[in-house]
Amino acid sequence: ETGVTQTPRHLVMGMTNKKSLKCEQHLGHNAMYWYKQSAKKPLELMFVYNFKEQTENNSVPSRFSPECPNSSHLFLHLHTLQPEDSALYLCASSQEPRVGKLFFGSGTQLSVL
Amino acid sequence: LAKTTQPISMDSYEGQEVNITCSHNNIATNDYITWYQQFPSQGPRFIIQGYKTKVTNEVASLFIPADRKSSTLSLPRVSLSDTAVYYCLVEGGANNLFFGTGTRLTVIP
């Protein structure tokens, strides 16, 4: 148990669906992150949040929309996804942004049909 | 950015010591070296972090030479459960959130 919880663990959606991924951290950290990991590829950093404010968006398509209502919760809203968006989506947190070790959730395995 | 280079894969027999080396020629003065372990369909897990010389914890040891241009993760007496992907990161400034391809370690019975 890392202190970072992601739901759901698995998600199958069609290209016209709208769904959301949820992440919650119980560590009192100030920074949260979304990563994408496609099959046999390195982790790709998508978004960085610091104290609820988005500080980085690494050229992520607008069909991915993050939301951080407070420093403990992070969402990733999905709409009109493509099959190539199928991947493991990982949430992570750290005490401060870009400092110290990252704590990851178990991820959401997303399949887009 | 300080780029890291690791072997793509390694095989080892159970009970052996495994050493995985990472090159980071452009490491900056303020950068730390951190290693993570990832099992399939799970997020990476922190293993160890160091700045120079040697660091040891209950899981692994990290050896960093004086020039800090490389580091070696040492796993003593590996078991089948150590089969995973191991990532080396150089942390500091803009570098610490970017994972490379990692080293896929396979432990053989």
PDB file of C-alpha atoms in Angstrom:
ATOM      1  CA  GLU A   1       0.000   0.000   0.000  1.00  0.00           C
ATOM      2  CA  THR A   2       1.633   3.222  -1.186  1.00  0.00           C
ATOM      3  CA  GLY A   3      -0.906   5.695   0.154  1.00  0.00           C
ATOM      4  CA  VAL A   4      -2.079   6.543  -3.364  1.00  0.00           C
ATOM      5  CA  THR A   5      -5.352   4.964  -4.458  1.00  0.00           C
ATOM      6  CA  GLN A   6      -6.637   4.888  -8.017  1.00  0.00           C
ATOM      7  CA  THR A   7     -10.078   3.879  -9.241  1.00  0.00           C
ATOM      8  CA  PRO A   8     -11.196   2.087 -11.238  1.00  0.00           C
ATOM      9  CA  ARG A   9      -8.435  -0.514 -11.710  1.00  0.00           C
ATOM     10  CA  HIS A  10      -9.777  -1.438 -15.130  1.00  0.00           C
ATOM     11  CA  LEU A  11     -11.902   0.511 -17.605  1.00  0.00           C
ATOM     12  CA  VAL A  12     -13.234  -0.312 -21.032  1.00  0.00           C
ATOM     13  CA  MET A  13     -14.828   2.477 -22.997  1.00  0.00           C
ATOM     14  CA  GLY A  14     -15.980   3.273 -26.471  1.00  0.00           C
ATOM     15  CA  MET A  15     -14.650   6.199 -28.454  1.00  0.00           C
ATOM     16  CA  THR A  16     -17.808   8.232 -27.839  1.00  0.00           C
ATOM     17  CA  ASN A  17     -17.981   7.651 -24.092  1.00  0.00           C
ATOM     18  CA  LYS A  18     -17.088  10.034 -21.316  1.00  0.00           C
ATOM     19  CA  LYS A  19     -15.413   8.607 -18.240  1.00  0.00           C
ATOM     20  CA  SER A  20     -13.256   9.806 -15.366  1.00  0.00           C
ATOM     21  CA  LEU A  21     -10.290   8.347 -13.539  1.00  0.00           C
ATOM     22  CA  LYS A  22      -9.883   9.130  -9.867  1.00  0.00           C
ATOM     23  CA  CYS A  23      -6.808   9.366  -7.698  1.00  0.00           C
ATOM     24  CA  GLU A  24      -6.608  10.012  -3.970  1.00  0.00           C
ATOM     25  CA  GLN A  25      -3.488  10.331  -1.848  1.00  0.00           C
ATOM     26  CA  HIS A  26      -3.414   9.950   1.932  1.00  0.00           C
ATOM     27  CA  LEU A  27       0.145  11.154   2.405  1.00  0.00           C
ATOM     28  CA  GLY A  28      -0.345  14.874   2.874  1.00  0.00           C
ATOM     29  CA  HIS A  29       1.627  15.613  -0.267  1.00  0.00           C
ATOM     30  CA  ASN A  30       1.378  18.868  -2.159  1.00  0.00           C
ATOM     31  CA  ALA A  31       2.141  17.690  -5.680  1.00  0.00           C
ATOM     32  CA  MET A  32       0.261  15.210  -7.858  1.00  0.00           C
ATOM     33  CA  TYR A  33       0.931  13.845 -11.318  1.00  0.00           C
ATOM     34  CA  TRP A  34      -0.652  11.882 -14.150  1.00  0.00           C
ATOM     35  CA  TYR A  35       1.503   9.504 -16.177  1.00  0.00           C
ATOM     36  CA  LYS A  36       0.618   7.368 -19.181  1.00  0.00           C
ATOM     37  CA  GLN A  37       2.312   4.041 -19.846  1.00  0.00           C
ATOM     38  CA  SER A  38       1.625   2.365 -23.162  1.00  0.00           C
ATOM     39  CA  ALA A  39       2.629  -1.213 -23.777  1.00  0.00           C
ATOM     40  CA  LYS A  40       6.416  -1.629 -23.841  1.00  0.00           C
ATOM     41  CA  LYS A  41       7.000   2.132 -23.705  1.00  0.00           C
ATOM     42  CA  PRO A  42       8.482   4.401 -21.047  1.00  0.00           C
ATOM     43  CA  LEU A  43       6.244   6.297 -18.697  1.00  0.00           C
ATOM     44  CA  GLU A  44       5.083   9.585 -20.196  1.00  0.00           C
ATOM     45  CA  LEU A  45       4.482  12.510 -17.882  1.00  0.00           C
ATOM     46  CA  MET A  46       1.137  14.121 -18.734  1.00  0.00           C
ATOM     47  CA  PHE A  47       0.252  16.693 -16.069  1.00  0.00           C
ATOM     48  CA  VAL A  48       1.750  18.154 -12.904  1.00  0.00           C
ATOM     49  CA  TYR A  49      -0.230  19.819 -10.131  1.00  0.00           C
ATOM     50  CA  ASN A  50       1.144  21.796  -7.213  1.00  0.00           C
ATOM     51  CA  PHE A  51      -1.263  22.863  -4.466  1.00  0.00           C
ATOM     52  CA  LYS A  52      -4.210  22.251  -6.810  1.00  0.00           C
ATOM     53  CA  GLU A  53      -2.737  24.411  -9.551  1.00  0.00           C
ATOM     54  CA  GLN A  54      -1.672  22.857 -12.840  1.00  0.00           C
ATOM     55  CA  THR A  55       1.968  23.667 -13.423  1.00  0.00           C
ATOM     56  CA  GLU A  56       2.711  21.458 -16.404  1.00  0.00           C
ATOM     57  CA  ASN A  57       0.875  20.066 -19.405  1.00  0.00           C
ATOM     58  CA  ASN A  58       3.225  18.065 -21.592  1.00  0.00           C
ATOM     59  CA  SER A  59       1.433  18.577 -24.900  1.00  0.00           C
ATOM     60  CA  VAL A  60      -1.442  16.324 -23.929  1.00  0.00           C
ATOM     61  CA  PRO A  61      -4.448  16.273 -26.324  1.00  0.00           C
ATOM     62  CA  SER A  62      -7.518  18.122 -25.097  1.00  0.00           C
ATOM     63  CA  ARG A  63      -9.533  14.898 -24.972  1.00  0.00           C
ATOM     64  CA  PHE A  64      -7.718  14.401 -21.638  1.00  0.00           C
ATOM     65  CA  SER A  65      -8.890  16.947 -19.076  1.00  0.00           C
ATOM     66  CA  PRO A  66      -7.389  16.929 -15.576  1.00  0.00           C
ATOM     67  CA  GLU A  67      -9.019  18.315 -12.466  1.00  0.00           C
ATOM     68  CA  CYS A  68      -7.537  18.833  -9.015  1.00  0.00           C
ATOM     69  CA  PRO A  69     -10.187  20.052  -6.547  1.00  0.00           C
ATOM     70  CA  ASN A  70      -7.804  19.822  -3.586  1.00  0.00           C
ATOM     71  CA  SER A  71      -4.287  18.603  -2.883  1.00  0.00           C
ATOM     72  CA  SER A  72      -5.536  15.095  -2.020  1.00  0.00           C
ATOM     73  CA  HIS A  73      -7.644  14.369  -5.086  1.00  0.00           C
ATOM     74  CA  LEU A  74      -6.868  14.287  -8.777  1.00  0.00           C
ATOM     75  CA  PHE A  75      -9.145  13.361 -11.652  1.00  0.00           C
ATOM     76  CA  LEU A  76      -8.572  12.690 -15.318  1.00  0.00           C
ATOM     77  CA  HIS A  77     -11.671  13.243 -17.423  1.00  0.00           C
ATOM     78  CA  LEU A  78     -11.739  11.331 -20.688  1.00  0.00           C
ATOM     79  CA  HIS A  79     -13.868  12.013 -23.754  1.00  0.00           C
ATOM     80  CA  THR A  80     -13.799  10.947 -27.399  1.00  0.00           C
ATOM     81  CA  LEU A  81     -10.683   8.883 -26.904  1.00  0.00           C
ATOM     82  CA  GLN A  82      -8.913   6.944 -29.621  1.00  0.00           C
ATOM     83  CA  PRO A  83      -7.812   3.286 -29.540  1.00  0.00           C
ATOM     84  CA  GLU A  84      -4.189   4.432 -29.281  1.00  0.00           C
ATOM     85  CA  ASP A  85      -5.073   5.992 -25.919  1.00  0.00           C
ATOM     86  CA  SER A  86      -5.361   2.506 -24.453  1.00  0.00           C
ATOM     87  CA  ALA A  87      -2.711   2.337 -21.744  1.00  0.00           C
ATOM     88  CA  LEU A  88      -2.017   2.136 -18.035  1.00  0.00           C
ATOM     89  CA  TYR A  89      -2.708   5.535 -16.448  1.00  0.00           C
ATOM     90  CA  LEU A  90      -0.760   6.144 -13.294  1.00  0.00           C
ATOM     91  CA  CYS A  91      -1.227   8.759 -10.630  1.00  0.00           C
ATOM     92  CA  ALA A  92       1.648   9.787  -8.383  1.00  0.00           C
ATOM     93  CA  SER A  93       2.292  12.245  -5.596  1.00  0.00           C
ATOM     94  CA  SER A  94       5.297  13.793  -3.896  1.00  0.00           C
ATOM     95  CA  GLN A  95       5.832  16.063  -0.931  1.00  0.00           C
ATOM     96  CA  GLU A  96       6.846  18.945  -3.173  1.00  0.00           C
ATOM     97  CA  PRO A  97       6.767  19.231  -6.962  1.00  0.00           C
ATOM     98  CA  ARG A  98       9.913  17.907  -8.619  1.00  0.00           C
ATOM     99  CA  VAL A  99      11.537  17.189  -5.266  1.00  0.00           C
ATOM    100  CA  GLY A 100      11.840  13.904  -3.437  1.00  0.00           C
ATOM    101  CA  LYS A 101      10.551  10.496  -4.244  1.00  0.00           C
ATOM    102  CA  LEU A 102       7.351   9.739  -6.094  1.00  0.00           C
ATOM    103  CA  PHE A 103       4.603   7.540  -4.683  1.00  0.00           C
ATOM    104  CA  PHE A 104       2.531   5.831  -7.350  1.00  0.00           C
ATOM    105  CA  GLY A 105      -0.909   4.298  -7.347  1.00  0.00           C
ATOM    106  CA  SER A 106      -1.561   0.919  -8.961  1.00  0.00           C
ATOM    107  CA  GLY A 107      -2.960   2.557 -12.047  1.00  0.00           C
ATOM    108  CA  THR A 108      -6.046   2.277 -14.207  1.00  0.00           C
ATOM    109  CA  GLN A 109      -5.735  -0.081 -17.173  1.00  0.00           C
ATOM    110  CA  LEU A 110      -7.755   1.632 -19.899  1.00  0.00           C
ATOM    111  CA  SER A 111      -8.963  -0.028 -23.083  1.00  0.00           C
ATOM    112  CA  VAL A 112     -10.585   2.109 -25.772  1.00  0.00           C
ATOM    113  CA  LEU A 113     -12.647   0.162 -28.278  1.00  0.00           C
TER     114      LEU A 113
ATOM    115  CA  LEU B   1      18.450  17.481 -19.341  1.00  0.00           C
ATOM    116  CA  ALA B   2      20.461  14.750 -17.673  1.00  0.00           C
ATOM    117  CA  LYS B   3      19.721  11.660 -19.745  1.00  0.00           C
ATOM    118  CA  THR B   4      20.172   8.205 -18.294  1.00  0.00           C
ATOM    119  CA  THR B   5      21.254   5.058 -20.129  1.00  0.00           C
ATOM    120  CA  GLN B   6      20.647   1.555 -18.822  1.00  0.00           C
ATOM    121  CA  PRO B   7      20.818  -1.941 -20.309  1.00  0.00           C
ATOM    122  CA  ILE B   8      17.461  -2.910 -21.750  1.00  0.00           C
ATOM    123  CA  SER B   9      17.390  -6.329 -20.128  1.00  0.00           C
ATOM    124  CA  MET B  10      19.301  -8.667 -17.816  1.00  0.00           C
ATOM    125  CA  ASP B  11      18.883 -12.255 -16.716  1.00  0.00           C
ATOM    126  CA  SER B  12      20.053 -13.733 -13.423  1.00  0.00           C
ATOM    127  CA  TYR B  13      19.689 -16.976 -11.520  1.00  0.00           C
ATOM    128  CA  GLU B  14      18.027 -17.091  -8.148  1.00  0.00           C
ATOM    129  CA  GLY B  15      20.342 -16.423  -5.236  1.00  0.00           C
ATOM    130  CA  GLN B  16      22.846 -14.410  -7.237  1.00  0.00           C
ATOM    131  CA  GLU B  17      23.775 -10.791  -6.723  1.00  0.00           C
ATOM    132  CA  VAL B  18      22.605  -8.527  -9.541  1.00  0.00           C
ATOM    133  CA  ASN B  19      24.253  -5.249 -10.459  1.00  0.00           C
ATOM    134  CA  ILE B  20      22.486  -2.838 -12.815  1.00  0.00           C
ATOM    135  CA  THR B  21      24.510   0.122 -14.003  1.00  0.00           C
ATOM    136  CA  CYS B  22      23.115   3.436 -15.159  1.00  0.00           C
ATOM    137  CA  SER B  23      25.052   6.129 -17.017  1.00  0.00           C
ATOM    138  CA  HIS B  24      24.230   9.796 -16.441  1.00  0.00           C
ATOM    139  CA  ASN B  25      27.099  11.781 -17.925  1.00  0.00           C
ATOM    140  CA  ASN B  26      25.355  15.152 -17.695  1.00  0.00           C
ATOM    141  CA  ILE B  27      24.365  14.934 -14.048  1.00  0.00           C
ATOM    142  CA  ALA B  28      24.264  18.322 -12.337  1.00  0.00           C
ATOM    143  CA  THR B  29      25.698  19.258  -8.979  1.00  0.00           C
ATOM    144  CA  ASN B  30      22.307  19.336  -7.272  1.00  0.00           C
ATOM    145  CA  ASP B  31      20.990  16.119  -8.801  1.00  0.00           C
ATOM    146  CA  TYR B  32      20.256  12.999  -6.796  1.00  0.00           C
ATOM    147  CA  ILE B  33      20.124   9.490  -8.249  1.00  0.00           C
ATOM    148  CA  THR B  34      16.991   7.484  -7.582  1.00  0.00           C
ATOM    149  CA  TRP B  35      15.987   3.945  -8.516  1.00  0.00           C
ATOM    150  CA  TYR B  36      12.457   2.613  -8.876  1.00  0.00           C
ATOM    151  CA  GLN B  37      11.086  -0.908  -9.364  1.00  0.00           C
ATOM    152  CA  GLN B  38       7.981  -1.662 -11.417  1.00  0.00           C
ATOM    153  CA  PHE B  39       5.981  -4.873 -11.621  1.00  0.00           C
ATOM    154  CA  PRO B  40       3.529  -5.461 -14.496  1.00  0.00           C
ATOM    155  CA  SER B  41       0.297  -3.465 -14.244  1.00  0.00           C
ATOM    156  CA  GLN B  42       1.517  -1.580 -11.177  1.00  0.00           C
ATOM    157  CA  GLY B  43       3.059   1.801 -10.542  1.00  0.00           C
ATOM    158  CA  PRO B  44       6.805   2.148  -9.952  1.00  0.00           C
ATOM    159  CA  ARG B  45       7.985   1.786  -6.378  1.00  0.00           C
ATOM    160  CA  PHE B  46      10.869   3.705  -4.805  1.00  0.00           C
ATOM    161  CA  ILE B  47      13.877   1.509  -4.002  1.00  0.00           C
ATOM    162  CA  ILE B  48      16.798   3.729  -3.065  1.00  0.00           C
ATOM    163  CA  GLN B  49      18.265   7.183  -3.515  1.00  0.00           C
ATOM    164  CA  GLY B  50      21.780   8.541  -3.198  1.00  0.00           C
ATOM    165  CA  TYR B  51      24.044  11.482  -3.942  1.00  0.00           C
ATOM    166  CA  LYS B  52      27.550  10.040  -3.735  1.00  0.00           C
ATOM    167  CA  THR B  53      29.575   7.037  -2.490  1.00  0.00           C
ATOM    168  CA  LYS B  54      27.412   4.225  -1.145  1.00  0.00           C
ATOM    169  CA  VAL B  55      23.918   3.972   0.222  1.00  0.00           C
ATOM    170  CA  THR B  56      22.387   0.786   1.623  1.00  0.00           C
ATOM    171  CA  ASN B  57      18.909  -0.056   2.830  1.00  0.00           C
ATOM    172  CA  GLU B  58      17.031  -3.256   3.552  1.00  0.00           C
ATOM    173  CA  VAL B  59      16.356  -3.862  -0.133  1.00  0.00           C
ATOM    174  CA  ALA B  60      19.411  -2.776  -2.105  1.00  0.00           C
ATOM    175  CA  SER B  61      22.696  -0.907  -2.259  1.00  0.00           C
ATOM    176  CA  LEU B  62      23.565   2.003  -4.491  1.00  0.00           C
ATOM    177  CA  PHE B  63      27.155   2.672  -5.508  1.00  0.00           C
ATOM    178  CA  ILE B  64      28.094   6.067  -6.944  1.00  0.00           C
ATOM    179  CA  PRO B  65      31.679   6.814  -8.016  1.00  0.00           C
ATOM    180  CA  ALA B  66      33.366  10.122  -7.269  1.00  0.00           C
ATOM    181  CA  ASP B  67      32.594  11.642 -10.690  1.00  0.00           C
ATOM    182  CA  ARG B  68      28.899  10.673 -10.312  1.00  0.00           C
ATOM    183  CA  LYS B  69      28.586   9.995 -14.034  1.00  0.00           C
ATOM    184  CA  SER B  70      27.240   6.533 -13.363  1.00  0.00           C
ATOM    185  CA  SER B  71      25.624   4.549 -10.591  1.00  0.00           C
ATOM    186  CA  THR B  72      25.113   0.874  -9.851  1.00  0.00           C
ATOM    187  CA  LEU B  73      22.093  -0.664  -8.182  1.00  0.00           C
ATOM    188  CA  SER B  74      23.030  -3.867  -6.380  1.00  0.00           C
ATOM    189  CA  LEU B  75      20.381  -6.431  -5.442  1.00  0.00           C
ATOM    190  CA  PRO B  76      21.740  -9.136  -3.120  1.00  0.00           C
ATOM    191  CA  ARG B  77      20.604 -12.728  -3.602  1.00  0.00           C
ATOM    192  CA  VAL B  78      17.724 -12.119  -5.967  1.00  0.00           C
ATOM    193  CA  SER B  79      14.582 -14.221  -5.913  1.00  0.00           C
ATOM    194  CA  LEU B  80      11.885 -14.815  -8.513  1.00  0.00           C
ATOM    195  CA  SER B  81       9.861 -11.977  -6.999  1.00  0.00           C
ATOM    196  CA  ASP B  82      12.586  -9.515  -7.995  1.00  0.00           C
ATOM    197  CA  THR B  83      11.654  -9.988 -11.653  1.00  0.00           C
ATOM    198  CA  ALA B  84      10.631  -6.467 -12.657  1.00  0.00           C
ATOM    199  CA  VAL B  85      11.671  -3.366 -14.563  1.00  0.00           C
ATOM    200  CA  TYR B  86      14.177  -1.139 -12.781  1.00  0.00           C
ATOM    201  CA  TYR B  87      14.405   2.569 -13.577  1.00  0.00           C
ATOM    202  CA  CYS B  88      17.255   4.954 -12.857  1.00  0.00           C
ATOM    203  CA  LEU B  89      16.324   8.614 -12.533  1.00  0.00           C
ATOM    204  CA  VAL B  90      18.421  11.690 -12.031  1.00  0.00           C
ATOM    205  CA  GLU B  91      16.414  13.990  -9.829  1.00  0.00           C
ATOM    206  CA  GLY B  92      16.819  17.679  -9.669  1.00  0.00           C
ATOM    207  CA  GLY B  93      15.431  20.676 -11.451  1.00  0.00           C
ATOM    208  CA  ALA B  94      13.647  19.634 -14.624  1.00  0.00           C
ATOM    209  CA  ASN B  95      14.939  16.096 -14.708  1.00  0.00           C
ATOM    210  CA  ASN B  96      13.363  14.161 -11.933  1.00  0.00           C
ATOM    211  CA  LEU B  97       9.999  13.254 -13.381  1.00  0.00           C
ATOM    212  CA  PHE B  98      11.155  11.610 -16.591  1.00  0.00           C
ATOM    213  CA  PHE B  99      11.565   7.843 -16.687  1.00  0.00           C
ATOM    214  CA  GLY B 100      13.656   6.130 -19.340  1.00  0.00           C
ATOM    215  CA  THR B 101      13.097   2.682 -20.768  1.00  0.00           C
ATOM    216  CA  GLY B 102      14.453   0.971 -17.651  1.00  0.00           C
ATOM    217  CA  THR B 103      16.133  -2.432 -17.307  1.00  0.00           C
ATOM    218  CA  ARG B 104      13.950  -5.531 -17.449  1.00  0.00           C
ATOM    219  CA  LEU B 105      15.401  -8.009 -14.951  1.00  0.00           C
ATOM    220  CA  THR B 106      14.363 -11.637 -15.277  1.00  0.00           C
ATOM    221  CA  VAL B 107      15.272 -13.975 -12.434  1.00  0.00           C
ATOM    222  CA  ILE B 108      15.569 -17.595 -13.513  1.00  0.00           C
ATOM    223  CA  PRO B 109      14.922 -20.523 -11.140  1.00  0.00           C
TER     224      PRO B 109
END
